[in-house]
PDB file of C-alpha atoms in Angstrom:
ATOM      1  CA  UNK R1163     -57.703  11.075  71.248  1.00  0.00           C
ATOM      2  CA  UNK R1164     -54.148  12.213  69.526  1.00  0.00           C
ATOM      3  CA  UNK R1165     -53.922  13.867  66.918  1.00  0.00           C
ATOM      4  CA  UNK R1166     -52.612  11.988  64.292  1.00  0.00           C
ATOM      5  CA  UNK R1167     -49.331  13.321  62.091  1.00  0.00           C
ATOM      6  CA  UNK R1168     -49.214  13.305  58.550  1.00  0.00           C
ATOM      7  CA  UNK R1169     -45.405  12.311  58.346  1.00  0.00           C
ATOM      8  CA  UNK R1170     -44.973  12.618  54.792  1.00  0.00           C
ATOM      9  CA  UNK R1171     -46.605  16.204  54.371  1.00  0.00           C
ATOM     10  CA  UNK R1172     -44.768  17.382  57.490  1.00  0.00           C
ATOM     11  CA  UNK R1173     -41.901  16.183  55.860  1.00  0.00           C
ATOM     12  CA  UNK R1174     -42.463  17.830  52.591  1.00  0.00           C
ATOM     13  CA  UNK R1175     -42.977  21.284  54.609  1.00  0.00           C
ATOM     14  CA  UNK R1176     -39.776  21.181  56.391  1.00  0.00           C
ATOM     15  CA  UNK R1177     -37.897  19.991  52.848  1.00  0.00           C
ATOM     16  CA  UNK R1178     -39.547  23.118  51.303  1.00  0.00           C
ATOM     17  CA  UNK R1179     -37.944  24.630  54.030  1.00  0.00           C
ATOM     18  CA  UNK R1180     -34.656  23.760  53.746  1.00  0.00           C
ATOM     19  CA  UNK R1181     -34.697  25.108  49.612  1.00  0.00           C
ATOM     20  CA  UNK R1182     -36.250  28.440  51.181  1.00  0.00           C
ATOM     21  CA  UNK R1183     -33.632  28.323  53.611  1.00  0.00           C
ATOM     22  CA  UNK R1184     -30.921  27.796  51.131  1.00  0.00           C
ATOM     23  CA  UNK R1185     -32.461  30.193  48.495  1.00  0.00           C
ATOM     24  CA  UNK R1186     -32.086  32.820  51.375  1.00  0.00           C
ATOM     25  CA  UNK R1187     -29.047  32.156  52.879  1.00  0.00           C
ATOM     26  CA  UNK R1188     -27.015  30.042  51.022  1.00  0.00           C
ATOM     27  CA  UNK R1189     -25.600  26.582  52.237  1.00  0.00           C
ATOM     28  CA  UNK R1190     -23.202  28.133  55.492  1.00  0.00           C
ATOM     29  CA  UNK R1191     -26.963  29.644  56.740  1.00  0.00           C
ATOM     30  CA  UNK R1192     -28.526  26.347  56.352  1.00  0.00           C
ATOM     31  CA  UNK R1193     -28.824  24.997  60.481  1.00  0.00           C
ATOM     32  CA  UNK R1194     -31.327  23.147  62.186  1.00  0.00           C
ATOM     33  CA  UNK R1195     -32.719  26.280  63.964  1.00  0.00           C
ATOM     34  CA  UNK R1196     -33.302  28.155  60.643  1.00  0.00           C
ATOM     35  CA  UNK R1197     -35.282  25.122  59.058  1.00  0.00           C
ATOM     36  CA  UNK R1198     -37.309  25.094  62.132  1.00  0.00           C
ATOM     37  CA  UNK R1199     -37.607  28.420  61.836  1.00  0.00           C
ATOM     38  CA  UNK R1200     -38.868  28.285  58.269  1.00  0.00           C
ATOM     39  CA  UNK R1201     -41.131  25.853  58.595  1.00  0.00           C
ATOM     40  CA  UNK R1202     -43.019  27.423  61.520  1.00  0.00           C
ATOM     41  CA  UNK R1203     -41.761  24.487  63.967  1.00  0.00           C
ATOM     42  CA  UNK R1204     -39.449  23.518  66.860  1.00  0.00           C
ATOM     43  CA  UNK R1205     -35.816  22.571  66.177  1.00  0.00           C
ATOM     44  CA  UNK R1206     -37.057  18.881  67.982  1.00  0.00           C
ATOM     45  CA  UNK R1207     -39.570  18.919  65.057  1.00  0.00           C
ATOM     46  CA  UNK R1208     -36.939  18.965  62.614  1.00  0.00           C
ATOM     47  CA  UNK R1209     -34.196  16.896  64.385  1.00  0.00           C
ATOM     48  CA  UNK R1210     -37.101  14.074  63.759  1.00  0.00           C
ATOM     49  CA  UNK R1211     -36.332  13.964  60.435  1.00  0.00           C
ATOM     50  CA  UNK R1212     -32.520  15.118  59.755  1.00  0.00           C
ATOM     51  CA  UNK R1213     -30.154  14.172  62.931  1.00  0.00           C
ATOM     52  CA  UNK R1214     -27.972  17.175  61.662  1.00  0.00           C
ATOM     53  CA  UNK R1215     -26.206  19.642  59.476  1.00  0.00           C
ATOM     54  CA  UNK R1216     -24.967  16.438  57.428  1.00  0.00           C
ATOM     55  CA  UNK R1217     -28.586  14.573  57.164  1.00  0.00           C
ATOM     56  CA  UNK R1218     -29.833  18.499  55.314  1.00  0.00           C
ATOM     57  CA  UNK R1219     -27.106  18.183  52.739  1.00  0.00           C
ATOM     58  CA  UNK R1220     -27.303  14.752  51.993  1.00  0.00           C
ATOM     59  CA  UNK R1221     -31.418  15.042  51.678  1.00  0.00           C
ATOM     60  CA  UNK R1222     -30.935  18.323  49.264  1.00  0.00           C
ATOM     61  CA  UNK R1223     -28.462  16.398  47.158  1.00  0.00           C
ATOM     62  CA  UNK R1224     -31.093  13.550  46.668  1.00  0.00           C
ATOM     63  CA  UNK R1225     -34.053  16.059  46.048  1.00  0.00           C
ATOM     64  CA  UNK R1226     -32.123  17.776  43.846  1.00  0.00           C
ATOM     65  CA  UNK R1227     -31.013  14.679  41.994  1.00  0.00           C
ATOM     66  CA  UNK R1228     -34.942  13.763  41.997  1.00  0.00           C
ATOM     67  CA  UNK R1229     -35.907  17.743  40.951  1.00  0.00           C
ATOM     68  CA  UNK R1230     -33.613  17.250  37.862  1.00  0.00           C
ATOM     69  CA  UNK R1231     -34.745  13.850  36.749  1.00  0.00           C
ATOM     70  CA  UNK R1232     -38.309  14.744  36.718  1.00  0.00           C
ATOM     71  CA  UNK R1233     -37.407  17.604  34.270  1.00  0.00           C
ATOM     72  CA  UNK R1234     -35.454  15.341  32.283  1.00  0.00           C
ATOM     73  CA  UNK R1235     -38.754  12.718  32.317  1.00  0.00           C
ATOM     74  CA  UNK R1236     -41.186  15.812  31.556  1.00  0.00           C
ATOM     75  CA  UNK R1237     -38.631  16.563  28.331  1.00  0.00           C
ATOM     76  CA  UNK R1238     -41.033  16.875  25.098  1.00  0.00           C
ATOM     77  CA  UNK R1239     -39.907  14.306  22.704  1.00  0.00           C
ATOM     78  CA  UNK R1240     -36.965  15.253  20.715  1.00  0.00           C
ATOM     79  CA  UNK R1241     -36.640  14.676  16.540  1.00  0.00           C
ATOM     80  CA  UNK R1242     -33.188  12.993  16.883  1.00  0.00           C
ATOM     81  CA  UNK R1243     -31.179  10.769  19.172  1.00  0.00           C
ATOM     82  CA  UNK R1244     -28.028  13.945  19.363  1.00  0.00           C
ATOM     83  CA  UNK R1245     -31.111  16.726  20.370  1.00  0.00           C
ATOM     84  CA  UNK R1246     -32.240  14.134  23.069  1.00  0.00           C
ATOM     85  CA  UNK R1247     -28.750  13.815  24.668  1.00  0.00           C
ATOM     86  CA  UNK R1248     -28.187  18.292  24.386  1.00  0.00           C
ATOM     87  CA  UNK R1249     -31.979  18.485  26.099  1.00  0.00           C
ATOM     88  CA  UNK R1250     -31.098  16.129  28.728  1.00  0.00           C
ATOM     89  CA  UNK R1251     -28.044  17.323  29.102  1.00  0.00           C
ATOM     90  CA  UNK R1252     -28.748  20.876  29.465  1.00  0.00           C
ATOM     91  CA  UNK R1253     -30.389  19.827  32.681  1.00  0.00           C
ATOM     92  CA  UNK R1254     -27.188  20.012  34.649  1.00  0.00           C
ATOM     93  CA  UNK R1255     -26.116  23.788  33.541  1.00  0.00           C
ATOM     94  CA  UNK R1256     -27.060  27.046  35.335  1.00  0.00           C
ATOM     95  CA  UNK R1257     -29.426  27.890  32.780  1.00  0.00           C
ATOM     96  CA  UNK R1258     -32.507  29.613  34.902  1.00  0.00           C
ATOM     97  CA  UNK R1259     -32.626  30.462  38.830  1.00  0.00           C
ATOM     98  CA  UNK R1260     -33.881  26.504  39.448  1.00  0.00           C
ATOM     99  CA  UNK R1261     -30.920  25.142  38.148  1.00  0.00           C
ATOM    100  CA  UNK R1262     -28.176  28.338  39.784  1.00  0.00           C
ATOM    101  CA  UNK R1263     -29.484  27.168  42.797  1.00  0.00           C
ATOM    102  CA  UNK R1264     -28.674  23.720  42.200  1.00  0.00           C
ATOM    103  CA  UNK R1265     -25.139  24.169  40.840  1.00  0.00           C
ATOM    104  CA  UNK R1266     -24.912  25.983  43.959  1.00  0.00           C
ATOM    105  CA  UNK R1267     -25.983  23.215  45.982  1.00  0.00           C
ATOM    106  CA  UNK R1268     -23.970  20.674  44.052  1.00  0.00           C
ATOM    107  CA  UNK R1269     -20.888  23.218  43.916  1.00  0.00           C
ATOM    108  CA  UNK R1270     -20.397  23.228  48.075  1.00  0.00           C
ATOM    109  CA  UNK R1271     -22.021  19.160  48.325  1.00  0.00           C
ATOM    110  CA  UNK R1272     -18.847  18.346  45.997  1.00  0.00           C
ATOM    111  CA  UNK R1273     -16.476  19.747  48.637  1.00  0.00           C
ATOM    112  CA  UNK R1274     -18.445  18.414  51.232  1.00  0.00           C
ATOM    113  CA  UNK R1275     -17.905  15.237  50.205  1.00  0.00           C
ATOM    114  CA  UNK R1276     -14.465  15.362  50.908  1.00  0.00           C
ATOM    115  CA  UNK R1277     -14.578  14.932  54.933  1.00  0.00           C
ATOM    116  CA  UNK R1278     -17.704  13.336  54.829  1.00  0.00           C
ATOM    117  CA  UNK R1279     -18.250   9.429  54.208  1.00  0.00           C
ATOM    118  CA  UNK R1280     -22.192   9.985  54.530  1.00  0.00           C
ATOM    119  CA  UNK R1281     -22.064  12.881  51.723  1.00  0.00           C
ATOM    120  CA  UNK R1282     -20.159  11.340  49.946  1.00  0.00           C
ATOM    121  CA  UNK R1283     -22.035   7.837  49.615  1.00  0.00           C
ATOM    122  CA  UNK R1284     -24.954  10.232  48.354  1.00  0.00           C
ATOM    123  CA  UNK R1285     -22.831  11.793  45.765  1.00  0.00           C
ATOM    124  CA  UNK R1286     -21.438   8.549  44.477  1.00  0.00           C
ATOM    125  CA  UNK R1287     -25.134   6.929  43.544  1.00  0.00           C
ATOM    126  CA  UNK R1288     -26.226  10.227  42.429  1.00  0.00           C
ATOM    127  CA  UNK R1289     -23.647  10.558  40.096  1.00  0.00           C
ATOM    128  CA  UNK R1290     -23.390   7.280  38.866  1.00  0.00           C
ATOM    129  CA  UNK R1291     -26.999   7.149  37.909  1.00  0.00           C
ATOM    130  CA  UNK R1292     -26.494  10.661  35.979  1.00  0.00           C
ATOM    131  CA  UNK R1293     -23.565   8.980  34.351  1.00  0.00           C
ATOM    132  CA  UNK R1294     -24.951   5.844  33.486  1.00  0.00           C
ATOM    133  CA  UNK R1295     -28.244   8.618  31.575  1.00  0.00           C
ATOM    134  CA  UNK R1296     -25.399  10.177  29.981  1.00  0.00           C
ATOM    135  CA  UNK R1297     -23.773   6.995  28.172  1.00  0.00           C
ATOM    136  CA  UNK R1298     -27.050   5.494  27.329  1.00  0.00           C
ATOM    137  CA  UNK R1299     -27.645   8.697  25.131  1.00  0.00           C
ATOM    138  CA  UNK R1300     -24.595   8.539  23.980  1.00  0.00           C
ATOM    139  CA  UNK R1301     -24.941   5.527  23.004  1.00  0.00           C
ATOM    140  CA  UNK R1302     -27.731   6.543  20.827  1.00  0.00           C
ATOM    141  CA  UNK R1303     -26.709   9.150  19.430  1.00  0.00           C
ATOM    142  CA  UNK R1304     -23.287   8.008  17.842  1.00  0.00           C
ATOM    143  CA  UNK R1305     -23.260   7.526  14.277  1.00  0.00           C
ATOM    144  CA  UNK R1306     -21.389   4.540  14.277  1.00  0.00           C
ATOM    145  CA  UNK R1307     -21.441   1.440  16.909  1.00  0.00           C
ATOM    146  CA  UNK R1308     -18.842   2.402  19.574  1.00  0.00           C
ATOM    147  CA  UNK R1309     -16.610  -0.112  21.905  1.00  0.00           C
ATOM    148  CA  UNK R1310     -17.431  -0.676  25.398  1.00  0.00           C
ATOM    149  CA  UNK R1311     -14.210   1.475  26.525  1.00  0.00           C
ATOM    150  CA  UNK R1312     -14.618   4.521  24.041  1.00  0.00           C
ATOM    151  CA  UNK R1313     -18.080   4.573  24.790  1.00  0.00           C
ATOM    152  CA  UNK R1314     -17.136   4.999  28.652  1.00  0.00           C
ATOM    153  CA  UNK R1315     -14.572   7.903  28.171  1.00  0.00           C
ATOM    154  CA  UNK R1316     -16.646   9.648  26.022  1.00  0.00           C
ATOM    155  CA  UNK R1317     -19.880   9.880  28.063  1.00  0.00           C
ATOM    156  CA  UNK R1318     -17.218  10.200  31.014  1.00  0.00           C
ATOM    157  CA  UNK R1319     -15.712  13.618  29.431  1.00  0.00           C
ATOM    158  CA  UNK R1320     -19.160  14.743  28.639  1.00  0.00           C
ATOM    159  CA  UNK R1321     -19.648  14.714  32.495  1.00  0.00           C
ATOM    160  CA  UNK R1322     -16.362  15.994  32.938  1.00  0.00           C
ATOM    161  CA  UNK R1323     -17.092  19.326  30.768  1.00  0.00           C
ATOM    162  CA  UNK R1324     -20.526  19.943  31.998  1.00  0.00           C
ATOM    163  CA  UNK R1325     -19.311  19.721  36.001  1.00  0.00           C
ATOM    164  CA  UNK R1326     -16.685  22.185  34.947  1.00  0.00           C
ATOM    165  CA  UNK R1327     -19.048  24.461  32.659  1.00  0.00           C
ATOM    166  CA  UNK R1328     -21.714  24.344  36.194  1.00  0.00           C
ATOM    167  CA  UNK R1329     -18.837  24.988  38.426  1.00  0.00           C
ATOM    168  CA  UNK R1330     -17.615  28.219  36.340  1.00  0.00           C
ATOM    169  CA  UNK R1331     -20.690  29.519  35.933  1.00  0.00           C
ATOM    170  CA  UNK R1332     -21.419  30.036  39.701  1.00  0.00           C
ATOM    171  CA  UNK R1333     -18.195  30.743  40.280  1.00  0.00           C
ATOM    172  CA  UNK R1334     -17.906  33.720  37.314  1.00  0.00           C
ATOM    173  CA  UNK R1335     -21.633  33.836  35.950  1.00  0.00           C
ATOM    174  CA  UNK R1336     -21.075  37.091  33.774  1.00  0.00           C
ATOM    175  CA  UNK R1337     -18.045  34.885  32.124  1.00  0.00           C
ATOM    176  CA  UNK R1338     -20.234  32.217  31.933  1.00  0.00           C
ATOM    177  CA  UNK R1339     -23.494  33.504  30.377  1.00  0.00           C
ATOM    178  CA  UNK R1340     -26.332  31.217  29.040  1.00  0.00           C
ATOM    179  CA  UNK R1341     -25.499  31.804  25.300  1.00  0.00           C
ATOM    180  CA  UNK R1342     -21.941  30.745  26.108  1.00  0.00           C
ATOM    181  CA  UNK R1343     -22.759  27.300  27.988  1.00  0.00           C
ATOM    182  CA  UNK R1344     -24.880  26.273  25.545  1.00  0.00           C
ATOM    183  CA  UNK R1345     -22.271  27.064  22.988  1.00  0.00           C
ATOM    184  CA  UNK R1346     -19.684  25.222  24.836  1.00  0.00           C
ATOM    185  CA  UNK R1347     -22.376  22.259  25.145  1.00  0.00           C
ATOM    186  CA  UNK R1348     -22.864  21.348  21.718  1.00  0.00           C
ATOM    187  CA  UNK R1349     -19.261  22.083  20.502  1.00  0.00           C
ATOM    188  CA  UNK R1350     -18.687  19.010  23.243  1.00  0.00           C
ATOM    189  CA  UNK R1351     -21.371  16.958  21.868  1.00  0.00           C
ATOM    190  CA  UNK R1352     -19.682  17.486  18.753  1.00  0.00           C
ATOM    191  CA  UNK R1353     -15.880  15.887  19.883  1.00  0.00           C
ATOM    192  CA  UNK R1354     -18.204  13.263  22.651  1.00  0.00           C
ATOM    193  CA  UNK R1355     -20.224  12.171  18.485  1.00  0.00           C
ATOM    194  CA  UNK R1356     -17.359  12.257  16.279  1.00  0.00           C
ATOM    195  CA  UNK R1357     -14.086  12.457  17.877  1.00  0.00           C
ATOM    196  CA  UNK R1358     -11.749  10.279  17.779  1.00  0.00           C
ATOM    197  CA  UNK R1359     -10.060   7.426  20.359  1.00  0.00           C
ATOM    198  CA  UNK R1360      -8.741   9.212  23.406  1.00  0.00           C
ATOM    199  CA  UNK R1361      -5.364   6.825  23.334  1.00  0.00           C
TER     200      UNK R1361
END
């Protein structure tokens, strides 16, 4: 009689392979051979499951979409509505080796995205869905009722100064310590909470 395959746990190992790979040897290292490799299986294995070089980048963008919004779910509950948006928030900076490897990740998918319709269809719903997190907060936390269109812009530059802080602090991480991002975060929250019309 066959054996039977546990599809889902065999495709959990090689998707803890492709982090390990990635953790090891960075995004230009991550090929079909050295998941296989990783995950003590053929290359045919893992072509099962990911077609390609493209299929791996687009499945570690999702995971690492899904990593980062079960932190954000597992968040203790925070005092005010301004403390829940900085905790969630804080999710998306370099903060700990978790999250470096995911600005990483998110660092060379956002170029990837540029020749690449599949990548970029990935990006687009992951970021829209971190956006949409971002304005509901927001939202929340402003003192005063907010229109429509000011409430956009200003969850939109929160966004904005968070993809930059991530970006410079792979790029430059000893310009770009902890204590610094987390400076620069709530000095944004600050403008995003009380600032005034972008016109």
């Amino acid at each position: 009689m066959p054996r039977q395959v546990d599809h889902a746990r065999r495709r959990e190992e090689i998707s803890r392979a492709v982090w390990q790979v990635v953790r090891e040897r960075g995004l230009d290292g991550l090929t079909l051979r050295a998941v296989a490799a990783a995950a003590g299986c053929t290359t045919g294995m893992v072509t099962h499951y990911f077609s390609g070089k493209s299929a791996l980048l687009a499945h570690v963008r999702s995971d690492m979409h899904c990593r980062m919004a079960a932190r954000i779910e597992a968040l203790p509950a925070q005092p005010t509505p301004r403390e829940t948006l900085y905790a969630v928030a804080e999710q998306a900076l370099p903060l700990d080796d978790e999250r470096q490897l995911e600005a990483v990740v998110w660092s060379h998918f956002q170029l990837s995205t540029r020749t690449d319709p599949a990548l970029l269809t990935e990006h687009t719903a992951s970021h829209a869905s971190w956006v949409q997190r971002l304005t509901v907060l927001v939202r929340a936390a402003c003192r005063q009722p907010i229109a429509p269109g000011e409430l956009r812009w200003r969850a939109r530059a929160l966004v904005a100064c968070l993809d930059g802080l991530a970006l410079n602090a792979v790029t430059d991480p000893d310009a770009y310590p902890p204590d610094l991002q987390r400076r620069v975060l709530n000095a944004q929250l600050d403008l995003v909470l009380e600032g005034g019309s972008a016109s």
